[in-house]
JSON list of C-alpha atoms in Angstrom, two decimals:
[
{"chain": "H", "resi": 1, "resn": "ASP", "atom": "CA", "xyz": [-5.42, -6.61, -31.39]},
{"chain": "H", "resi": 2, "resn": "ALA", "atom": "CA", "xyz": [-5.39, -6.80, -27.71]},
{"chain": "H", "resi": 3, "resn": "ASP", "atom": "CA", "xyz": [-6.75, -10.71, -25.84]},
{"chain": "H", "resi": 4, "resn": "VAL", "atom": "CA", "xyz": [-9.82, -8.29, -24.16]},
{"chain": "H", "resi": 5, "resn": "THR", "atom": "CA", "xyz": [-11.82, -6.33, -26.06]},
{"chain": "H", "resi": 6, "resn": "GLN", "atom": "CA", "xyz": [-13.97, -3.94, -24.36]},
{"chain": "H", "resi": 7, "resn": "THR", "atom": "CA", "xyz": [-16.68, -1.44, -26.78]},
{"chain": "H", "resi": 8, "resn": "PRO", "atom": "CA", "xyz": [-17.99, 0.36, -26.66]},
{"chain": "H", "resi": 9, "resn": "ARG", "atom": "CA", "xyz": [-14.75, 2.31, -25.04]},
{"chain": "H", "resi": 10, "resn": "ASN", "atom": "CA", "xyz": [-16.46, 5.92, -24.39]},
{"chain": "H", "resi": 11, "resn": "ARG", "atom": "CA", "xyz": [-20.25, 6.25, -24.25]},
{"chain": "H", "resi": 12, "resn": "ILE", "atom": "CA", "xyz": [-22.32, 9.01, -22.83]},
{"chain": "H", "resi": 13, "resn": "THR", "atom": "CA", "xyz": [-26.04, 8.17, -22.35]},
{"chain": "H", "resi": 14, "resn": "LYS", "atom": "CA", "xyz": [-29.00, 10.00, -20.35]},
{"chain": "H", "resi": 15, "resn": "THR", "atom": "CA", "xyz": [-31.17, 9.00, -17.47]},
{"chain": "H", "resi": 16, "resn": "GLY", "atom": "CA", "xyz": [-33.61, 6.35, -18.17]},
{"chain": "H", "resi": 17, "resn": "LYS", "atom": "CA", "xyz": [-31.35, 4.81, -21.47]},
{"chain": "H", "resi": 18, "resn": "ARG", "atom": "CA", "xyz": [-30.96, 1.17, -21.51]},
{"chain": "H", "resi": 19, "resn": "ILE", "atom": "CA", "xyz": [-27.03, 0.45, -22.22]},
{"chain": "H", "resi": 20, "resn": "MET", "atom": "CA", "xyz": [-24.68, -2.23, -22.88]},
{"chain": "H", "resi": 21, "resn": "LEU", "atom": "CA", "xyz": [-21.62, -3.02, -22.37]},
{"chain": "H", "resi": 22, "resn": "GLU", "atom": "CA", "xyz": [-19.43, -5.79, -24.55]},
{"chain": "H", "resi": 23, "resn": "CYS", "atom": "CA", "xyz": [-16.79, -7.52, -23.58]},
{"chain": "H", "resi": 24, "resn": "SER", "atom": "CA", "xyz": [-14.57, -10.41, -25.96]},
{"chain": "H", "resi": 25, "resn": "GLN", "atom": "CA", "xyz": [-11.68, -12.15, -25.38]},
{"chain": "H", "resi": 26, "resn": "THR", "atom": "CA", "xyz": [-9.28, -14.75, -27.30]},
{"chain": "H", "resi": 27, "resn": "LYS", "atom": "CA", "xyz": [-6.94, -16.01, -24.31]},
{"chain": "H", "resi": 28, "resn": "GLY", "atom": "CA", "xyz": [-9.54, -19.15, -23.91]},
{"chain": "H", "resi": 29, "resn": "HIS", "atom": "CA", "xyz": [-9.75, -18.49, -20.98]},
{"chain": "H", "resi": 30, "resn": "ASP", "atom": "CA", "xyz": [-12.88, -19.44, -19.02]},
{"chain": "H", "resi": 31, "resn": "ARG", "atom": "CA", "xyz": [-13.98, -17.37, -16.26]},
{"chain": "H", "resi": 32, "resn": "MET", "atom": "CA", "xyz": [-15.14, -13.67, -16.79]},
{"chain": "H", "resi": 33, "resn": "TYR", "atom": "CA", "xyz": [-15.69, -10.46, -14.72]},
{"chain": "H", "resi": 34, "resn": "TRP", "atom": "CA", "xyz": [-16.76, -7.19, -15.38]},
{"chain": "H", "resi": 35, "resn": "TYR", "atom": "CA", "xyz": [-15.44, -4.66, -12.75]},
{"chain": "H", "resi": 36, "resn": "ARG", "atom": "CA", "xyz": [-16.83, -1.05, -11.87]},
{"chain": "H", "resi": 37, "resn": "GLN", "atom": "CA", "xyz": [-13.50, 1.58, -10.92]},
{"chain": "H", "resi": 38, "resn": "ASP", "atom": "CA", "xyz": [-14.30, 4.53, -9.27]},
{"chain": "H", "resi": 39, "resn": "PRO", "atom": "CA", "xyz": [-11.86, 7.33, -7.72]},
{"chain": "H", "resi": 40, "resn": "GLY", "atom": "CA", "xyz": [-10.92, 6.04, -4.05]},
{"chain": "H", "resi": 41, "resn": "LEU", "atom": "CA", "xyz": [-13.10, 2.90, -4.12]},
{"chain": "H", "resi": 42, "resn": "GLY", "atom": "CA", "xyz": [-11.27, 0.37, -6.10]},
{"chain": "H", "resi": 43, "resn": "LEU", "atom": "CA", "xyz": [-12.70, -2.65, -8.30]},
{"chain": "H", "resi": 44, "resn": "GLN", "atom": "CA", "xyz": [-15.85, -3.62, -6.98]},
{"chain": "H", "resi": 45, "resn": "LEU", "atom": "CA", "xyz": [-16.72, -7.09, -8.72]},
{"chain": "H", "resi": 46, "resn": "ILE", "atom": "CA", "xyz": [-20.46, -6.18, -10.61]},
{"chain": "H", "resi": 47, "resn": "TYR", "atom": "CA", "xyz": [-20.60, -10.09, -11.90]},
{"chain": "H", "resi": 48, "resn": "TYR", "atom": "CA", "xyz": [-18.63, -12.47, -12.88]},
{"chain": "H", "resi": 49, "resn": "SER", "atom": "CA", "xyz": [-19.28, -16.06, -14.71]},
{"chain": "H", "resi": 50, "resn": "PHE", "atom": "CA", "xyz": [-17.07, -19.60, -14.55]},
{"chain": "H", "resi": 51, "resn": "ASP", "atom": "CA", "xyz": [-19.07, -21.17, -17.85]},
{"chain": "H", "resi": 52, "resn": "VAL", "atom": "CA", "xyz": [-22.03, -19.88, -20.25]},
{"chain": "H", "resi": 53, "resn": "LYS", "atom": "CA", "xyz": [-23.90, -21.80, -18.00]},
{"chain": "H", "resi": 54, "resn": "ASP", "atom": "CA", "xyz": [-22.03, -20.22, -14.47]},
{"chain": "H", "resi": 55, "resn": "ILE", "atom": "CA", "xyz": [-23.64, -16.68, -13.70]},
{"chain": "H", "resi": 56, "resn": "ASN", "atom": "CA", "xyz": [-22.84, -15.20, -10.66]},
{"chain": "H", "resi": 57, "resn": "LYS", "atom": "CA", "xyz": [-24.05, -11.46, -8.05]},
{"chain": "H", "resi": 58, "resn": "GLY", "atom": "CA", "xyz": [-20.70, -9.64, -7.43]},
{"chain": "H", "resi": 59, "resn": "GLU", "atom": "CA", "xyz": [-20.53, -7.20, -4.37]},
{"chain": "H", "resi": 60, "resn": "ILE", "atom": "CA", "xyz": [-22.59, -4.58, -6.45]},
{"chain": "H", "resi": 61, "resn": "SER", "atom": "CA", "xyz": [-25.25, -6.09, -9.14]},
{"chain": "H", "resi": 62, "resn": "ASP", "atom": "CA", "xyz": [-27.82, -3.65, -8.61]},
{"chain": "H", "resi": 63, "resn": "GLY", "atom": "CA", "xyz": [-29.17, -2.57, -11.32]},
{"chain": "H", "resi": 64, "resn": "TYR", "atom": "CA", "xyz": [-26.93, -4.22, -13.92]},
{"chain": "H", "resi": 65, "resn": "SER", "atom": "CA", "xyz": [-27.41, -7.88, -15.57]},
{"chain": "H", "resi": 66, "resn": "VAL", "atom": "CA", "xyz": [-24.98, -9.54, -17.74]},
{"chain": "H", "resi": 67, "resn": "SER", "atom": "CA", "xyz": [-25.18, -12.08, -20.21]},
{"chain": "H", "resi": 68, "resn": "ARG", "atom": "CA", "xyz": [-22.88, -14.95, -21.16]},
{"chain": "H", "resi": 69, "resn": "GLN", "atom": "CA", "xyz": [-22.68, -15.26, -24.39]},
{"chain": "H", "resi": 70, "resn": "ALA", "atom": "CA", "xyz": [-20.65, -17.67, -25.60]},
{"chain": "H", "resi": 71, "resn": "GLN", "atom": "CA", "xyz": [-16.80, -18.62, -23.78]},
{"chain": "H", "resi": 72, "resn": "ALA", "atom": "CA", "xyz": [-15.37, -16.00, -25.38]},
{"chain": "H", "resi": 73, "resn": "LYS", "atom": "CA", "xyz": [-18.06, -12.94, -25.01]},
{"chain": "H", "resi": 74, "resn": "PHE", "atom": "CA", "xyz": [-19.57, -11.87, -22.19]},
{"chain": "H", "resi": 75, "resn": "SER", "atom": "CA", "xyz": [-21.78, -8.05, -22.02]},
{"chain": "H", "resi": 76, "resn": "LEU", "atom": "CA", "xyz": [-22.71, -6.10, -19.21]},
{"chain": "H", "resi": 77, "resn": "SER", "atom": "CA", "xyz": [-26.63, -4.55, -19.47]},
{"chain": "H", "resi": 78, "resn": "LEU", "atom": "CA", "xyz": [-27.72, -1.36, -16.88]},
{"chain": "H", "resi": 79, "resn": "GLU", "atom": "CA", "xyz": [-31.46, -1.71, -18.37]},
{"chain": "H", "resi": 80, "resn": "SER", "atom": "CA", "xyz": [-32.31, 1.79, -17.07]},
{"chain": "H", "resi": 81, "resn": "ALA", "atom": "CA", "xyz": [-29.01, 4.29, -16.58]},
{"chain": "H", "resi": 82, "resn": "ILE", "atom": "CA", "xyz": [-29.16, 6.36, -13.30]},
{"chain": "H", "resi": 83, "resn": "PRO", "atom": "CA", "xyz": [-26.08, 8.92, -12.95]},
{"chain": "H", "resi": 84, "resn": "ASN", "atom": "CA", "xyz": [-24.51, 7.29, -10.10]},
{"chain": "H", "resi": 85, "resn": "GLN", "atom": "CA", "xyz": [-23.49, 4.70, -12.61]},
{"chain": "H", "resi": 86, "resn": "THR", "atom": "CA", "xyz": [-20.90, 7.07, -14.72]},
{"chain": "H", "resi": 87, "resn": "ALA", "atom": "CA", "xyz": [-18.20, 5.07, -13.90]},
{"chain": "H", "resi": 88, "resn": "LEU", "atom": "CA", "xyz": [-14.96, 3.36, -16.01]},
{"chain": "H", "resi": 89, "resn": "TYR", "atom": "CA", "xyz": [-16.02, -0.17, -16.66]},
{"chain": "H", "resi": 90, "resn": "PHE", "atom": "CA", "xyz": [-13.54, -3.07, -16.79]},
{"chain": "H", "resi": 91, "resn": "CYS", "atom": "CA", "xyz": [-14.20, -6.67, -18.49]},
{"chain": "H", "resi": 92, "resn": "ALA", "atom": "CA", "xyz": [-11.50, -8.81, -17.09]},
{"chain": "H", "resi": 93, "resn": "THR", "atom": "CA", "xyz": [-10.88, -13.45, -17.53]},
{"chain": "H", "resi": 94, "resn": "SER", "atom": "CA", "xyz": [-9.07, -15.59, -15.95]},
{"chain": "H", "resi": 95, "resn": "ASP", "atom": "CA", "xyz": [-7.77, -18.90, -16.56]},
{"chain": "H", "resi": 96, "resn": "SER", "atom": "CA", "xyz": [-9.55, -21.66, -13.53]},
{"chain": "H", "resi": 97, "resn": "ARG", "atom": "CA", "xyz": [-6.57, -23.82, -14.43]},
{"chain": "H", "resi": 98, "resn": "GLN", "atom": "CA", "xyz": [-4.01, -20.80, -12.75]},
{"chain": "H", "resi": 99, "resn": "ASP", "atom": "CA", "xyz": [-3.50, -18.79, -9.85]},
{"chain": "H", "resi": 100, "resn": "GLY", "atom": "CA", "xyz": [-6.18, -16.12, -10.23]},
{"chain": "H", "resi": 101, "resn": "GLU", "atom": "CA", "xyz": [-4.18, -13.71, -12.56]},
{"chain": "H", "resi": 102, "resn": "LEU", "atom": "CA", "xyz": [-6.93, -11.43, -14.15]},
{"chain": "H", "resi": 103, "resn": "PHE", "atom": "CA", "xyz": [-6.10, -9.76, -17.66]},
{"chain": "H", "resi": 104, "resn": "PHE", "atom": "CA", "xyz": [-8.04, -6.65, -18.16]},
{"chain": "H", "resi": 105, "resn": "GLY", "atom": "CA", "xyz": [-9.77, -4.98, -21.14]},
{"chain": "H", "resi": 106, "resn": "GLU", "atom": "CA", "xyz": [-8.74, -1.01, -21.52]},
{"chain": "H", "resi": 107, "resn": "GLY", "atom": "CA", "xyz": [-11.77, -0.65, -19.94]},
{"chain": "H", "resi": 108, "resn": "SER", "atom": "CA", "xyz": [-15.36, 1.07, -21.10]},
{"chain": "H", "resi": 109, "resn": "ARG", "atom": "CA", "xyz": [-16.01, 5.14, -19.14]},
{"chain": "H", "resi": 110, "resn": "LEU", "atom": "CA", "xyz": [-19.46, 5.30, -19.49]},
{"chain": "H", "resi": 111, "resn": "THR", "atom": "CA", "xyz": [-21.20, 8.80, -17.96]},
{"chain": "H", "resi": 112, "resn": "VAL", "atom": "CA", "xyz": [-25.41, 9.04, -18.25]},
{"chain": "H", "resi": 113, "resn": "LEU", "atom": "CA", "xyz": [-26.45, 12.74, -17.66]},
{"chain": "D", "resi": 1, "resn": "ALA", "atom": "CA", "xyz": [-13.34, -12.65, 3.95]},
{"chain": "D", "resi": 2, "resn": "GLN", "atom": "CA", "xyz": [-10.66, -11.29, 1.87]},
{"chain": "D", "resi": 3, "resn": "SER", "atom": "CA", "xyz": [-10.15, -7.79, 2.75]},
{"chain": "D", "resi": 4, "resn": "VAL", "atom": "CA", "xyz": [-6.52, -5.61, 1.55]},
{"chain": "D", "resi": 5, "resn": "THR", "atom": "CA", "xyz": [-5.25, -2.26, 2.70]},
{"chain": "D", "resi": 6, "resn": "GLN", "atom": "CA", "xyz": [-2.87, -0.22, 1.26]},
{"chain": "D", "resi": 7, "resn": "LEU", "atom": "CA", "xyz": [-1.63, 2.86, 3.31]},
{"chain": "D", "resi": 8, "resn": "GLY", "atom": "CA", "xyz": [-1.36, 6.52, 0.94]},
{"chain": "D", "resi": 9, "resn": "SER", "atom": "CA", "xyz": [-4.09, 6.99, -1.52]},
{"chain": "D", "resi": 10, "resn": "HIS", "atom": "CA", "xyz": [-1.09, 9.32, -2.95]},
{"chain": "D", "resi": 11, "resn": "VAL", "atom": "CA", "xyz": [2.56, 8.88, -3.33]},
{"chain": "D", "resi": 12, "resn": "SER", "atom": "CA", "xyz": [4.55, 11.48, -4.29]},
{"chain": "D", "resi": 13, "resn": "VAL", "atom": "CA", "xyz": [8.79, 10.86, -4.83]},
{"chain": "D", "resi": 14, "resn": "SER", "atom": "CA", "xyz": [11.17, 12.02, -6.90]},
{"chain": "D", "resi": 15, "resn": "GLU", "atom": "CA", "xyz": [12.72, 10.96, -10.22]},
{"chain": "D", "resi": 16, "resn": "GLY", "atom": "CA", "xyz": [15.86, 8.34, -8.65]},
{"chain": "D", "resi": 17, "resn": "ALA", "atom": "CA", "xyz": [13.64, 7.84, -5.37]},
{"chain": "D", "resi": 18, "resn": "LEU", "atom": "CA", "xyz": [12.83, 4.69, -3.36]},
{"chain": "D", "resi": 19, "resn": "VAL", "atom": "CA", "xyz": [9.88, 3.76, -4.18]},
{"chain": "D", "resi": 20, "resn": "LEU", "atom": "CA", "xyz": [7.80, 2.25, -1.45]},
{"chain": "D", "resi": 21, "resn": "LEU", "atom": "CA", "xyz": [3.91, 1.24, -1.77]},
{"chain": "D", "resi": 22, "resn": "ARG", "atom": "CA", "xyz": [2.39, -0.49, 1.10]},
{"chain": "D", "resi": 23, "resn": "CYS", "atom": "CA", "xyz": [-0.59, -3.61, 1.31]},
{"chain": "D", "resi": 24, "resn": "ASN", "atom": "CA", "xyz": [-1.03, -4.85, 3.92]},
{"chain": "D", "resi": 25, "resn": "TYR", "atom": "CA", "xyz": [-4.49, -8.28, 3.61]},
{"chain": "D", "resi": 26, "resn": "SER", "atom": "CA", "xyz": [-6.44, -9.95, 5.49]},
{"chain": "D", "resi": 27, "resn": "SER", "atom": "CA", "xyz": [-6.87, -13.94, 4.60]},
{"chain": "D", "resi": 28, "resn": "SER", "atom": "CA", "xyz": [-8.57, -17.13, 6.65]},
{"chain": "D", "resi": 29, "resn": "VAL", "atom": "CA", "xyz": [-6.22, -18.74, 4.08]},
{"chain": "D", "resi": 30, "resn": "PRO", "atom": "CA", "xyz": [-2.62, -18.63, 2.41]},
{"chain": "D", "resi": 31, "resn": "PRO", "atom": "CA", "xyz": [-3.91, -16.14, -0.43]},
{"chain": "D", "resi": 32, "resn": "TYR", "atom": "CA", "xyz": [-2.01, -15.24, -3.44]},
{"chain": "D", "resi": 33, "resn": "LEU", "atom": "CA", "xyz": [-0.98, -11.45, -4.18]},
{"chain": "D", "resi": 34, "resn": "PHE", "atom": "CA", "xyz": [-0.34, -9.35, -6.80]},
{"chain": "D", "resi": 35, "resn": "TRP", "atom": "CA", "xyz": [0.54, -6.28, -7.95]},
{"chain": "D", "resi": 36, "resn": "TYR", "atom": "CA", "xyz": [-1.18, -4.85, -10.89]},
{"chain": "D", "resi": 37, "resn": "VAL", "atom": "CA", "xyz": [-0.65, -1.03, -12.65]},
{"chain": "D", "resi": 38, "resn": "GLN", "atom": "CA", "xyz": [-2.77, 1.21, -14.62]},
{"chain": "D", "resi": 39, "resn": "TYR", "atom": "CA", "xyz": [-1.57, 3.22, -16.55]},
{"chain": "D", "resi": 40, "resn": "PRO", "atom": "CA", "xyz": [-3.78, 6.47, -17.43]},
{"chain": "D", "resi": 41, "resn": "ASN", "atom": "CA", "xyz": [-6.89, 5.80, -19.93]},
{"chain": "D", "resi": 42, "resn": "GLN", "atom": "CA", "xyz": [-5.75, 2.01, -19.83]},
{"chain": "D", "resi": 43, "resn": "GLY", "atom": "CA", "xyz": [-6.78, -0.75, -17.98]},
{"chain": "D", "resi": 44, "resn": "LEU", "atom": "CA", "xyz": [-4.47, -2.68, -15.51]},
{"chain": "D", "resi": 45, "resn": "GLN", "atom": "CA", "xyz": [-1.24, -4.89, -16.40]},
{"chain": "D", "resi": 46, "resn": "LEU", "atom": "CA", "xyz": [0.23, -7.44, -13.65]},
{"chain": "D", "resi": 47, "resn": "LEU", "atom": "CA", "xyz": [3.07, -6.07, -12.54]},
{"chain": "D", "resi": 48, "resn": "LEU", "atom": "CA", "xyz": [4.13, -8.96, -10.02]},
{"chain": "D", "resi": 49, "resn": "LYS", "atom": "CA", "xyz": [2.55, -11.82, -8.59]},
{"chain": "D", "resi": 50, "resn": "TYR", "atom": "CA", "xyz": [3.30, -13.71, -5.27]},
{"chain": "D", "resi": 51, "resn": "THR", "atom": "CA", "xyz": [1.83, -18.07, -5.03]},
{"chain": "D", "resi": 52, "resn": "THR", "atom": "CA", "xyz": [3.67, -20.11, -3.17]},
{"chain": "D", "resi": 53, "resn": "GLY", "atom": "CA", "xyz": [8.14, -20.53, -3.24]},
{"chain": "D", "resi": 54, "resn": "ALA", "atom": "CA", "xyz": [10.09, -17.41, -2.52]},
{"chain": "D", "resi": 55, "resn": "THR", "atom": "CA", "xyz": [9.02, -14.69, -1.05]},
{"chain": "D", "resi": 56, "resn": "LEU", "atom": "CA", "xyz": [10.80, -12.40, -2.72]},
{"chain": "D", "resi": 57, "resn": "VAL", "atom": "CA", "xyz": [9.39, -11.65, -6.22]},
{"chain": "D", "resi": 58, "resn": "LYS", "atom": "CA", "xyz": [9.90, -9.42, -9.50]},
{"chain": "D", "resi": 59, "resn": "GLY", "atom": "CA", "xyz": [8.37, -8.16, -11.29]},
{"chain": "D", "resi": 60, "resn": "ILE", "atom": "CA", "xyz": [8.20, -5.60, -14.48]},
{"chain": "D", "resi": 61, "resn": "ASN", "atom": "CA", "xyz": [10.31, -2.64, -14.88]},
{"chain": "D", "resi": 62, "resn": "GLY", "atom": "CA", "xyz": [12.11, -3.11, -11.67]},
{"chain": "D", "resi": 63, "resn": "PHE", "atom": "CA", "xyz": [9.59, -3.52, -9.32]},
{"chain": "D", "resi": 64, "resn": "GLU", "atom": "CA", "xyz": [9.70, -6.01, -6.74]},
{"chain": "D", "resi": 65, "resn": "ALA", "atom": "CA", "xyz": [7.28, -7.58, -3.53]},
{"chain": "D", "resi": 66, "resn": "GLU", "atom": "CA", "xyz": [8.11, -9.13, -0.42]},
{"chain": "D", "resi": 67, "resn": "PHE", "atom": "CA", "xyz": [5.84, -11.21, 1.23]},
{"chain": "D", "resi": 68, "resn": "LYS", "atom": "CA", "xyz": [6.12, -11.35, 4.92]},
{"chain": "D", "resi": 69, "resn": "LYS", "atom": "CA", "xyz": [3.54, -13.68, 6.29]},
{"chain": "D", "resi": 70, "resn": "SER", "atom": "CA", "xyz": [4.57, -12.17, 10.13]},
{"chain": "D", "resi": 71, "resn": "GLU", "atom": "CA", "xyz": [3.24, -8.76, 9.12]},
{"chain": "D", "resi": 72, "resn": "THR", "atom": "CA", "xyz": [0.39, -9.98, 6.51]},
{"chain": "D", "resi": 73, "resn": "SER", "atom": "CA", "xyz": [2.18, -6.99, 4.18]},
{"chain": "D", "resi": 74, "resn": "PHE", "atom": "CA", "xyz": [3.19, -7.41, 0.32]},
{"chain": "D", "resi": 75, "resn": "HIS", "atom": "CA", "xyz": [4.91, -4.45, -0.38]},
{"chain": "D", "resi": 76, "resn": "LEU", "atom": "CA", "xyz": [6.23, -2.34, -3.53]},
{"chain": "D", "resi": 77, "resn": "THR", "atom": "CA", "xyz": [9.52, -1.37, -3.70]},
{"chain": "D", "resi": 78, "resn": "LYS", "atom": "CA", "xyz": [11.62, 0.06, -6.51]},
{"chain": "D", "resi": 79, "resn": "PRO", "atom": "CA", "xyz": [14.62, 1.66, -5.48]},
{"chain": "D", "resi": 80, "resn": "SER", "atom": "CA", "xyz": [15.06, 4.29, -8.45]},
{"chain": "D", "resi": 81, "resn": "ALA", "atom": "CA", "xyz": [12.05, 5.57, -9.75]},
{"chain": "D", "resi": 82, "resn": "HIS", "atom": "CA", "xyz": [11.83, 6.46, -13.13]},
{"chain": "D", "resi": 83, "resn": "MET", "atom": "CA", "xyz": [9.03, 9.15, -14.27]},
{"chain": "D", "resi": 84, "resn": "SER", "atom": "CA", "xyz": [7.55, 7.02, -15.82]},
{"chain": "D", "resi": 85, "resn": "ASP", "atom": "CA", "xyz": [6.54, 5.22, -13.67]},
{"chain": "D", "resi": 86, "resn": "ALA", "atom": "CA", "xyz": [3.83, 7.42, -12.31]},
{"chain": "D", "resi": 87, "resn": "ALA", "atom": "CA", "xyz": [0.48, 5.68, -12.03]},
{"chain": "D", "resi": 88, "resn": "GLU", "atom": "CA", "xyz": [-1.84, 3.80, -10.77]},
{"chain": "D", "resi": 89, "resn": "TYR", "atom": "CA", "xyz": [-1.17, 0.90, -8.60]},
{"chain": "D", "resi": 90, "resn": "PHE", "atom": "CA", "xyz": [-2.95, -1.86, -7.00]},
{"chain": "D", "resi": 91, "resn": "CYS", "atom": "CA", "xyz": [-2.74, -4.35, -4.54]},
{"chain": "D", "resi": 92, "resn": "ALA", "atom": "CA", "xyz": [-5.26, -7.50, -4.85]},
{"chain": "D", "resi": 93, "resn": "VAL", "atom": "CA", "xyz": [-5.71, -10.44, -2.92]},
{"chain": "D", "resi": 94, "resn": "SER", "atom": "CA", "xyz": [-6.93, -14.03, -4.01]},
{"chain": "D", "resi": 95, "resn": "ASP", "atom": "CA", "xyz": [-8.02, -17.26, -1.94]},
{"chain": "D", "resi": 96, "resn": "ARG", "atom": "CA", "xyz": [-6.80, -19.80, -3.34]},
{"chain": "D", "resi": 97, "resn": "ARG", "atom": "CA", "xyz": [-10.44, -22.54, -2.77]},
{"chain": "D", "resi": 98, "resn": "GLY", "atom": "CA", "xyz": [-12.31, -22.91, -6.19]},
{"chain": "D", "resi": 99, "resn": "TYR", "atom": "CA", "xyz": [-13.89, -20.22, -6.39]},
{"chain": "D", "resi": 100, "resn": "GLN", "atom": "CA", "xyz": [-10.26, -17.15, -6.35]},
{"chain": "D", "resi": 101, "resn": "LYS", "atom": "CA", "xyz": [-12.29, -14.36, -5.45]},
{"chain": "D", "resi": 102, "resn": "VAL", "atom": "CA", "xyz": [-10.11, -11.28, -6.09]},
{"chain": "D", "resi": 103, "resn": "THR", "atom": "CA", "xyz": [-10.11, -8.60, -3.45]},
{"chain": "D", "resi": 104, "resn": "PHE", "atom": "CA", "xyz": [-8.53, -5.05, -4.84]},
{"chain": "D", "resi": 105, "resn": "GLY", "atom": "CA", "xyz": [-6.95, -2.08, -2.42]},
{"chain": "D", "resi": 106, "resn": "ILE", "atom": "CA", "xyz": [-8.42, 1.34, -3.03]},
{"chain": "D", "resi": 107, "resn": "GLY", "atom": "CA", "xyz": [-5.14, 1.87, -5.58]},
{"chain": "D", "resi": 108, "resn": "THR", "atom": "CA", "xyz": [-2.41, 4.45, -5.03]},
{"chain": "D", "resi": 109, "resn": "LYS", "atom": "CA", "xyz": [-1.36, 7.12, -7.44]},
{"chain": "D", "resi": 110, "resn": "LEU", "atom": "CA", "xyz": [2.03, 8.13, -7.71]},
{"chain": "D", "resi": 111, "resn": "GLN", "atom": "CA", "xyz": [3.19, 10.72, -9.26]},
{"chain": "D", "resi": 112, "resn": "VAL", "atom": "CA", "xyz": [6.97, 11.03, -9.59]},
{"chain": "D", "resi": 113, "resn": "ILE", "atom": "CA", "xyz": [9.05, 14.56, -8.97]},
{"chain": "D", "resi": 114, "resn": "PRO", "atom": "CA", "xyz": [11.08, 15.77, -11.70]}
]
């Protein structure tokens, strides 16, 4: 089983719908992240969480919200999806005692029509 | 603020040829440096990293990178390309302070020609 699991892996939805992407990890890491990947733009940080009570906005948080339900679970929500949120979304984890190395899930591909 | 520049969004090499993917960084403090690889339909995985010590770092699948502080570079190399090396490669920099924010380059897609 993967250490960082994302669900769903693929989702097609319509403009205006609410969408939740979920992430769970078995690595025991305290830090969790949501990134968005678009062709030619690399990875952009949406939100990050240092622990259950510490959630922070990243570079592109507008239109997104997150919830850290437990140390092992971090979900990303799009309250009202729009077409330019069509992208590949990655959850990642890291250990604050280490060097910043990130461990990624396999991604959730979201298409907003 | 830190930043990463990857020269060449697409690189093509022949099978057996040298692979060289370029990465330059900007950081106000000594950084941690990473190369990640993304195979089609997969997440990113660590290829290698520089944190401290020896500036020539060896990673998985025969790749290596050299941290050159004077040139603010961390170029990725492999002596002989294999077809299986076709993937997208991302250079990343992390600061050494408490937050350890990671900044990624835009990625370089490597094509290996038979």
